[in-house]
mmCIF file with all atom_site columns, C-alpha atoms in Angstrom:
data_model
loop_
_atom_site.group_PDB
_atom_site.id
_atom_site.type_symbol
_atom_site.label_atom_id
_atom_site.label_alt_id
_atom_site.label_comp_id
_atom_site.label_asym_id
_atom_site.label_entity_id
_atom_site.label_seq_id
_atom_site.pdbx_PDB_ins_code
_atom_site.Cartn_x
_atom_site.Cartn_y
_atom_site.Cartn_z
_atom_site.occupancy
_atom_site.B_iso_or_equiv
_atom_site.pdbx_formal_charge
_atom_site.auth_seq_id
_atom_site.auth_comp_id
_atom_site.auth_asym_id
_atom_site.auth_atom_id
_atom_site.pdbx_PDB_model_num
ATOM 1   C CA . MET A 1 1   ? 99.066  70.475  99.301  1.00 46.00 ? 1   MET A CA 1
ATOM 2   C CA . ARG A 1 2   ? 98.203  70.825  95.602  1.00 46.00 ? 2   ARG A CA 1
ATOM 3   C CA . LYS A 1 3   ? 96.335  74.106  96.304  1.00 42.00 ? 3   LYS A CA 1
ATOM 4   C CA . LEU A 1 4   ? 99.373  75.499  98.121  1.00 40.00 ? 4   LEU A CA 1
ATOM 5   C CA . TYR A 1 5   ? 101.619 74.510  95.182  1.00 41.00 ? 5   TYR A CA 1
ATOM 6   C CA . THR A 1 6   ? 99.262  76.175  92.677  1.00 38.00 ? 6   THR A CA 1
ATOM 7   C CA . LEU A 1 7   ? 99.056  79.327  94.799  1.00 38.00 ? 7   LEU A CA 1
ATOM 8   C CA . THR A 1 8   ? 102.862 79.453  95.057  1.00 41.00 ? 8   THR A CA 1
ATOM 9   C CA . VAL A 1 9   ? 103.322 79.071  91.287  1.00 37.00 ? 9   VAL A CA 1
ATOM 10  C CA . VAL A 1 10  ? 100.742 81.786  90.532  1.00 37.00 ? 10  VAL A CA 1
ATOM 11  C CA . THR A 1 11  ? 102.393 84.135  93.029  1.00 40.00 ? 11  THR A CA 1
ATOM 12  C CA . ILE A 1 12  ? 105.868 83.564  91.580  1.00 38.00 ? 12  ILE A CA 1
ATOM 13  C CA . LEU A 1 13  ? 104.622 84.072  88.016  1.00 36.00 ? 13  LEU A CA 1
ATOM 14  C CA . SER A 1 14  ? 102.900 87.300  89.050  1.00 41.00 ? 14  SER A CA 1
ATOM 15  C CA . ILE A 1 15  ? 106.082 88.629  90.665  1.00 38.00 ? 15  ILE A CA 1
ATOM 16  C CA . VAL A 1 16  ? 108.229 87.670  87.674  1.00 35.00 ? 16  VAL A CA 1
ATOM 17  C CA . THR A 1 17  ? 105.753 89.199  85.210  1.00 38.00 ? 17  THR A CA 1
ATOM 18  C CA . PHE A 1 18  ? 105.536 92.402  87.264  1.00 39.00 ? 18  PHE A CA 1
ATOM 19  C CA . SER A 1 19  ? 109.339 92.605  87.551  1.00 39.00 ? 19  SER A CA 1
ATOM 20  C CA . PHE A 1 20  ? 109.862 92.516  83.792  1.00 39.00 ? 20  PHE A CA 1
ATOM 21  C CA . THR A 1 21  ? 107.172 94.971  82.741  1.00 40.00 ? 21  THR A CA 1
ATOM 22  C CA . GLY A 1 22  ? 108.456 98.153  81.188  1.00 43.00 ? 22  GLY A CA 1
ATOM 23  C CA . LYS A 1 23  ? 107.701 101.736 82.174  1.00 40.00 ? 23  LYS A CA 1
ATOM 24  C CA . ASP A 1 24  ? 105.017 102.004 79.486  1.00 39.00 ? 24  ASP A CA 1
ATOM 25  C CA . ASN A 1 25  ? 102.772 99.676  81.477  1.00 38.00 ? 25  ASN A CA 1
ATOM 26  C CA . PHE A 1 26  ? 102.409 102.363 84.114  1.00 38.00 ? 26  PHE A CA 1
ATOM 27  C CA . ASN A 1 27  ? 101.323 105.060 81.667  1.00 39.00 ? 27  ASN A CA 1
ATOM 28  C CA . VAL A 1 28  ? 97.837  106.061 82.790  1.00 40.00 ? 28  VAL A CA 1
ATOM 29  C CA . GLU A 1 29  ? 96.701  106.840 79.229  1.00 40.00 ? 29  GLU A CA 1
ATOM 30  C CA . LYS A 1 30  ? 97.450  103.264 78.106  1.00 42.00 ? 30  LYS A CA 1
ATOM 31  C CA . GLN A 1 31  ? 95.870  101.616 81.150  1.00 45.00 ? 31  GLN A CA 1
ATOM 32  C CA . THR A 1 32  ? 92.176  101.260 81.891  1.00 47.00 ? 32  THR A CA 1
ATOM 33  C CA . LYS A 1 33  ? 92.761  101.002 85.652  1.00 56.00 ? 33  LYS A CA 1
ATOM 34  C CA . LYS A 1 34  ? 92.083  103.960 87.926  1.00 54.00 ? 34  LYS A CA 1
ATOM 35  C CA . VAL A 1 35  ? 95.017  105.787 89.440  1.00 59.00 ? 35  VAL A CA 1
ATOM 36  C CA . VAL A 1 36  ? 95.174  105.382 93.216  1.00 59.00 ? 36  VAL A CA 1
ATOM 37  C CA . PHE A 1 37  ? 96.298  108.445 95.131  1.00 72.00 ? 37  PHE A CA 1
ATOM 38  C CA . ALA A 1 38  ? 97.985  108.495 98.532  1.00 80.00 ? 38  ALA A CA 1
ATOM 39  C CA . ASP A 1 39  ? 95.980  110.131 101.336 1.00 84.00 ? 39  ASP A CA 1
ATOM 40  C CA . THR A 1 40  ? 96.716  113.827 101.761 1.00 90.00 ? 40  THR A CA 1
ATOM 41  C CA . LEU A 1 41  ? 94.349  114.262 104.703 1.00 94.00 ? 41  LEU A CA 1
ATOM 42  C CA . THR A 1 42  ? 94.548  111.945 107.698 1.00 94.00 ? 42  THR A CA 1
ATOM 43  C CA . TRP A 1 43  ? 92.072  111.095 110.418 1.00 94.00 ? 43  TRP A CA 1
ATOM 44  C CA . LYS A 1 44  ? 94.784  111.938 112.929 1.00 95.00 ? 44  LYS A CA 1
ATOM 45  C CA . LEU A 1 45  ? 94.935  115.521 111.627 1.00 96.00 ? 45  LEU A CA 1
ATOM 46  C CA . LEU A 1 46  ? 91.134  115.761 111.572 1.00 95.00 ? 46  LEU A CA 1
ATOM 47  C CA . GLY A 1 47  ? 91.135  114.625 115.199 1.00 94.00 ? 47  GLY A CA 1
ATOM 48  C CA . GLN A 1 48  ? 93.324  117.552 116.272 1.00 94.00 ? 48  GLN A CA 1
ATOM 49  C CA . ILE A 1 49  ? 90.359  119.752 117.114 1.00 93.00 ? 49  ILE A CA 1
ATOM 50  C CA . ASP A 1 50  ? 89.177  121.747 120.104 1.00 95.00 ? 50  ASP A CA 1
ATOM 51  C CA . TYR A 1 51  ? 85.699  122.899 121.073 1.00 95.00 ? 51  TYR A CA 1
ATOM 52  C CA . GLN A 1 52  ? 84.460  126.154 122.539 1.00 95.00 ? 52  GLN A CA 1
ATOM 53  C CA . LYS A 1 53  ? 81.084  126.895 124.170 1.00 96.00 ? 53  LYS A CA 1
ATOM 54  C CA . LYS A 1 54  ? 79.092  129.521 122.296 1.00 94.00 ? 54  LYS A CA 1
ATOM 55  C CA . PRO A 1 55  ? 75.446  130.537 122.276 1.00 93.00 ? 55  PRO A CA 1
ATOM 56  C CA . ASP A 1 56  ? 73.188  129.182 119.516 1.00 92.00 ? 56  ASP A CA 1
ATOM 57  C CA . LYS A 1 57  ? 69.754  130.700 118.747 1.00 92.00 ? 57  LYS A CA 1
ATOM 58  C CA . LYS A 1 58  ? 68.052  127.327 118.436 1.00 93.00 ? 58  LYS A CA 1
ATOM 59  C CA . TYR A 1 59  ? 69.879  125.112 120.961 1.00 94.00 ? 59  TYR A CA 1
ATOM 60  C CA . GLY A 1 60  ? 71.161  127.503 123.625 1.00 94.00 ? 60  GLY A CA 1
ATOM 61  C CA . GLU A 1 61  ? 74.787  126.967 124.604 1.00 95.00 ? 61  GLU A CA 1
ATOM 62  C CA . VAL A 1 62  ? 76.595  124.602 122.194 1.00 94.00 ? 62  VAL A CA 1
ATOM 63  C CA . MET A 1 63  ? 80.136  123.327 121.755 1.00 94.00 ? 63  MET A CA 1
ATOM 64  C CA . PHE A 1 64  ? 81.432  124.734 118.448 1.00 95.00 ? 64  PHE A CA 1
ATOM 65  C CA . PRO A 1 65  ? 84.548  123.300 116.787 1.00 96.00 ? 65  PRO A CA 1
ATOM 66  C CA . VAL A 1 66  ? 87.761  125.314 116.738 1.00 96.00 ? 66  VAL A CA 1
ATOM 67  C CA . ILE A 1 67  ? 89.513  124.211 113.538 1.00 96.00 ? 67  ILE A CA 1
ATOM 68  C CA . ASN A 1 68  ? 93.288  123.900 113.728 1.00 94.00 ? 68  ASN A CA 1
ATOM 69  C CA . PRO A 1 69  ? 95.426  126.128 111.445 1.00 96.00 ? 69  PRO A CA 1
ATOM 70  C CA . LYS A 1 70  ? 96.638  123.239 109.242 1.00 95.00 ? 70  LYS A CA 1
ATOM 71  C CA . LEU A 1 71  ? 93.047  122.329 108.371 1.00 96.00 ? 71  LEU A CA 1
ATOM 72  C CA . LYS A 1 72  ? 92.059  125.970 107.885 1.00 96.00 ? 72  LYS A CA 1
ATOM 73  C CA . ALA A 1 73  ? 94.833  126.238 105.278 1.00 95.00 ? 73  ALA A CA 1
ATOM 74  C CA . MET A 1 74  ? 93.325  123.260 103.408 1.00 96.00 ? 74  MET A CA 1
ATOM 75  C CA . GLN A 1 75  ? 89.888  124.894 102.994 1.00 96.00 ? 75  GLN A CA 1
ATOM 76  C CA . GLY A 1 76  ? 88.805  124.643 99.336  1.00 97.00 ? 76  GLY A CA 1
ATOM 77  C CA . LYS A 1 77  ? 91.876  122.634 98.351  1.00 96.00 ? 77  LYS A CA 1
ATOM 78  C CA . PRO A 1 78  ? 92.035  119.147 96.802  1.00 97.00 ? 78  PRO A CA 1
ATOM 79  C CA . ILE A 1 79  ? 92.421  116.266 99.248  1.00 96.00 ? 79  ILE A CA 1
ATOM 80  C CA . VAL A 1 80  ? 92.487  112.472 99.278  1.00 96.00 ? 80  VAL A CA 1
ATOM 81  C CA . ILE A 1 81  ? 91.129  110.493 102.233 1.00 96.00 ? 81  ILE A CA 1
ATOM 82  C CA . THR A 1 82  ? 90.423  106.836 102.929 1.00 96.00 ? 82  THR A CA 1
ATOM 83  C CA . GLY A 1 83  ? 87.718  105.484 105.203 1.00 96.00 ? 83  GLY A CA 1
ATOM 84  C CA . PHE A 1 84  ? 84.503  103.538 105.629 1.00 95.00 ? 84  PHE A CA 1
ATOM 85  C CA . ILE A 1 85  ? 81.222  104.440 103.919 1.00 95.00 ? 85  ILE A CA 1
ATOM 86  C CA . ILE A 1 86  ? 78.330  105.224 106.256 1.00 93.00 ? 86  ILE A CA 1
ATOM 87  C CA . PRO A 1 87  ? 74.914  105.655 104.602 1.00 92.00 ? 87  PRO A CA 1
ATOM 88  C CA . ILE A 1 88  ? 72.982  108.607 106.029 1.00 91.00 ? 88  ILE A CA 1
ATOM 89  C CA . ASP A 1 89  ? 69.793  108.165 103.985 1.00 89.00 ? 89  ASP A CA 1
ATOM 90  C CA . ASN A 1 90  ? 68.860  107.178 100.409 1.00 85.00 ? 90  ASN A CA 1
ATOM 91  C CA . LYS A 1 91  ? 70.759  110.111 98.891  1.00 89.00 ? 91  LYS A CA 1
ATOM 92  C CA . ASN A 1 92  ? 73.572  110.893 101.311 1.00 93.00 ? 92  ASN A CA 1
ATOM 93  C CA . TYR A 1 93  ? 76.716  109.170 102.481 1.00 94.00 ? 93  TYR A CA 1
ATOM 94  C CA . ALA A 1 94  ? 79.503  110.015 104.875 1.00 94.00 ? 94  ALA A CA 1
ATOM 95  C CA . ILE A 1 95  ? 83.043  108.695 105.118 1.00 95.00 ? 95  ILE A CA 1
ATOM 96  C CA . SER A 1 96  ? 84.157  107.594 108.558 1.00 94.00 ? 96  SER A CA 1
ATOM 97  C CA . LYS A 1 97  ? 87.380  106.748 110.338 1.00 93.00 ? 97  LYS A CA 1
ATOM 98  C CA . ASN A 1 98  ? 85.532  103.791 111.876 1.00 89.00 ? 98  ASN A CA 1
ATOM 99  C CA . VAL A 1 99  ? 83.096  101.125 110.720 1.00 89.00 ? 99  VAL A CA 1
ATOM 100 C CA . PHE A 1 100 ? 79.383  101.718 111.295 1.00 81.00 ? 100 PHE A CA 1
ATOM 101 C CA . ALA A 1 101 ? 79.317  99.752  114.578 1.00 76.00 ? 101 ALA A CA 1
ATOM 102 C CA . SER A 1 102 ? 81.912  102.133 116.054 1.00 75.00 ? 102 SER A CA 1
ATOM 103 C CA . CYS A 1 103 ? 81.062  105.332 114.235 1.00 73.00 ? 103 CYS A CA 1
ATOM 104 C CA . PHE A 1 104 ? 80.025  108.723 115.539 1.00 70.00 ? 104 PHE A CA 1
ATOM 105 C CA . PHE A 1 105 ? 76.308  107.832 115.631 1.00 66.00 ? 105 PHE A CA 1
ATOM 106 C CA . CYS A 1 106 ? 76.878  104.965 118.056 1.00 66.00 ? 106 CYS A CA 1
ATOM 107 C CA . GLY A 1 107 ? 78.509  107.252 120.597 1.00 68.00 ? 107 GLY A CA 1
ATOM 108 C CA . LYS A 1 108 ? 81.903  105.584 120.381 1.00 71.00 ? 108 LYS A CA 1
ATOM 109 C CA . SER A 1 109 ? 83.583  108.410 118.453 1.00 78.00 ? 109 SER A CA 1
ATOM 110 C CA . GLY A 1 110 ? 83.458  112.155 118.117 1.00 81.00 ? 110 GLY A CA 1
ATOM 111 C CA . PRO A 1 111 ? 82.080  114.237 115.232 1.00 86.00 ? 111 PRO A CA 1
ATOM 112 C CA . GLU A 1 112 ? 85.627  114.747 113.946 1.00 89.00 ? 112 GLU A CA 1
ATOM 113 C CA . THR A 1 113 ? 85.729  111.085 112.837 1.00 91.00 ? 113 THR A CA 1
ATOM 114 C CA . ILE A 1 114 ? 83.192  111.539 110.036 1.00 93.00 ? 114 ILE A CA 1
ATOM 115 C CA . MET A 1 115 ? 82.955  113.688 106.897 1.00 96.00 ? 115 MET A CA 1
ATOM 116 C CA . GLY A 1 116 ? 79.937  114.476 104.774 1.00 95.00 ? 116 GLY A CA 1
ATOM 117 C CA . ILE A 1 117 ? 80.310  113.569 101.082 1.00 97.00 ? 117 ILE A CA 1
ATOM 118 C CA . LYS A 1 118 ? 78.982  115.407 98.027  1.00 96.00 ? 118 LYS A CA 1
ATOM 119 C CA . PHE A 1 119 ? 79.798  113.305 94.968  1.00 96.00 ? 119 PHE A CA 1
ATOM 120 C CA . LYS A 1 120 ? 80.739  114.742 91.618  1.00 95.00 ? 120 LYS A CA 1
ATOM 121 C CA . GLY A 1 121 ? 78.233  113.497 89.035  1.00 91.00 ? 121 GLY A CA 1
ATOM 122 C CA . ASP A 1 122 ? 75.779  110.678 89.692  1.00 91.00 ? 122 ASP A CA 1
ATOM 123 C CA . LEU A 1 123 ? 75.414  109.205 93.155  1.00 90.00 ? 123 LEU A CA 1
ATOM 124 C CA . PRO A 1 124 ? 77.272  105.868 93.251  1.00 91.00 ? 124 PRO A CA 1
ATOM 125 C CA . LYS A 1 125 ? 75.743  102.775 94.817  1.00 90.00 ? 125 LYS A CA 1
ATOM 126 C CA . LEU A 1 126 ? 77.777  102.032 97.936  1.00 93.00 ? 126 LEU A CA 1
ATOM 127 C CA . LYS A 1 127 ? 77.546  99.577  100.796 1.00 93.00 ? 127 LYS A CA 1
ATOM 128 C CA . THR A 1 128 ? 77.806  100.169 104.527 1.00 92.00 ? 128 THR A CA 1
ATOM 129 C CA . ASP A 1 129 ? 81.421  99.806  105.722 1.00 93.00 ? 129 ASP A CA 1
ATOM 130 C CA . GLN A 1 130 ? 82.776  99.721  102.154 1.00 95.00 ? 130 GLN A CA 1
ATOM 131 C CA . TYR A 1 131 ? 86.403  100.875 102.413 1.00 97.00 ? 131 TYR A CA 1
ATOM 132 C CA . VAL A 1 132 ? 87.092  103.583 99.834  1.00 96.00 ? 132 VAL A CA 1
ATOM 133 C CA . THR A 1 133 ? 89.550  106.291 98.908  1.00 96.00 ? 133 THR A CA 1
ATOM 134 C CA . LEU A 1 134 ? 88.014  109.593 97.885  1.00 96.00 ? 134 LEU A CA 1
ATOM 135 C CA . LYS A 1 135 ? 89.527  112.491 96.016  1.00 97.00 ? 135 LYS A CA 1
ATOM 136 C CA . GLY A 1 136 ? 87.727  115.810 96.307  1.00 97.00 ? 136 GLY A CA 1
ATOM 137 C CA . THR A 1 137 ? 87.711  119.311 97.747  1.00 97.00 ? 137 THR A CA 1
ATOM 138 C CA . PHE A 1 138 ? 87.986  119.852 101.499 1.00 97.00 ? 138 PHE A CA 1
ATOM 139 C CA . ARG A 1 139 ? 85.566  122.104 103.346 1.00 97.00 ? 139 ARG A CA 1
ATOM 140 C CA . TYR A 1 140 ? 85.206  122.629 107.056 1.00 97.00 ? 140 TYR A CA 1
ATOM 141 C CA . ASN A 1 141 ? 82.253  124.047 108.973 1.00 96.00 ? 141 ASN A CA 1
ATOM 142 C CA . ASP A 1 142 ? 82.731  125.800 112.282 1.00 95.00 ? 142 ASP A CA 1
ATOM 143 C CA . SER A 1 143 ? 79.433  127.683 112.565 1.00 94.00 ? 143 SER A CA 1
ATOM 144 C CA . ASP A 1 144 ? 76.415  125.496 111.622 1.00 94.00 ? 144 ASP A CA 1
ATOM 145 C CA . VAL A 1 145 ? 75.596  123.059 114.434 1.00 92.00 ? 145 VAL A CA 1
ATOM 146 C CA . GLU A 1 146 ? 73.257  121.073 112.158 1.00 92.00 ? 146 GLU A CA 1
ATOM 147 C CA . ASP A 1 147 ? 75.966  120.275 109.602 1.00 94.00 ? 147 ASP A CA 1
ATOM 148 C CA . TRP A 1 148 ? 79.073  118.096 109.569 1.00 95.00 ? 148 TRP A CA 1
ATOM 149 C CA . ILE A 1 149 ? 82.304  119.677 110.749 1.00 96.00 ? 149 ILE A CA 1
ATOM 150 C CA . TYR A 1 150 ? 84.172  118.279 107.732 1.00 97.00 ? 150 TYR A CA 1
ATOM 151 C CA . HIS A 1 151 ? 83.149  117.705 104.121 1.00 97.00 ? 151 HIS A CA 1
ATOM 152 C CA . VAL A 1 152 ? 84.523  116.211 100.917 1.00 97.00 ? 152 VAL A CA 1
ATOM 153 C CA . GLU A 1 153 ? 82.923  117.969 97.951  1.00 97.00 ? 153 GLU A CA 1
ATOM 154 C CA . ASN A 1 154 ? 83.120  117.022 94.259  1.00 97.00 ? 154 ASN A CA 1
ATOM 155 C CA . ALA A 1 155 ? 84.173  113.611 95.542  1.00 96.00 ? 155 ALA A CA 1
ATOM 156 C CA . VAL A 1 156 ? 85.334  110.844 93.208  1.00 95.00 ? 156 VAL A CA 1
ATOM 157 C CA . ILE A 1 157 ? 86.100  107.296 94.327  1.00 94.00 ? 157 ILE A CA 1
ATOM 158 C CA . THR A 1 158 ? 89.689  106.429 93.371  1.00 93.00 ? 158 THR A CA 1
ATOM 159 C CA . ALA A 1 159 ? 89.905  103.038 95.114  1.00 92.00 ? 159 ALA A CA 1
ATOM 160 C CA . GLY A 1 160 ? 87.573  100.557 96.754  1.00 86.00 ? 160 GLY A CA 1
ATOM 161 C CA . LYS A 1 161 ? 84.820  100.404 94.182  1.00 73.00 ? 161 LYS A CA 1
#
């Protein structure tokens, strides 16, 4: 009962303190916290994809992605997306709609549920299934069967670190 009382008091004090803070407390230059951006690219939109059979020199007939017009318009533009970190190897990560146990590699999802990541600057140390928000540049691939369909380049973690 005492723990519940303490938790209630701390919660009320937090709400009261937050309610009476002035606008200056939200000035990014005065704060040391990172700014969190709302997602501008959703997994639902990434999932709106079709496939078309085409010949490939190496693999014969392959299903190539047909990127929808909304995503084509986002090529090379800044985006924000949230998802789960999937380690590919010691130097590469992907961001996924699903946790590792249900990701594309396990056969429970399609290739449109994962994006390759190229980080801006040094490679951060991340954990499998870490939930993060990334800000970066969107790139799609509709011609190289050995590459991800979607990419986040110059990626920076804005939340979840």
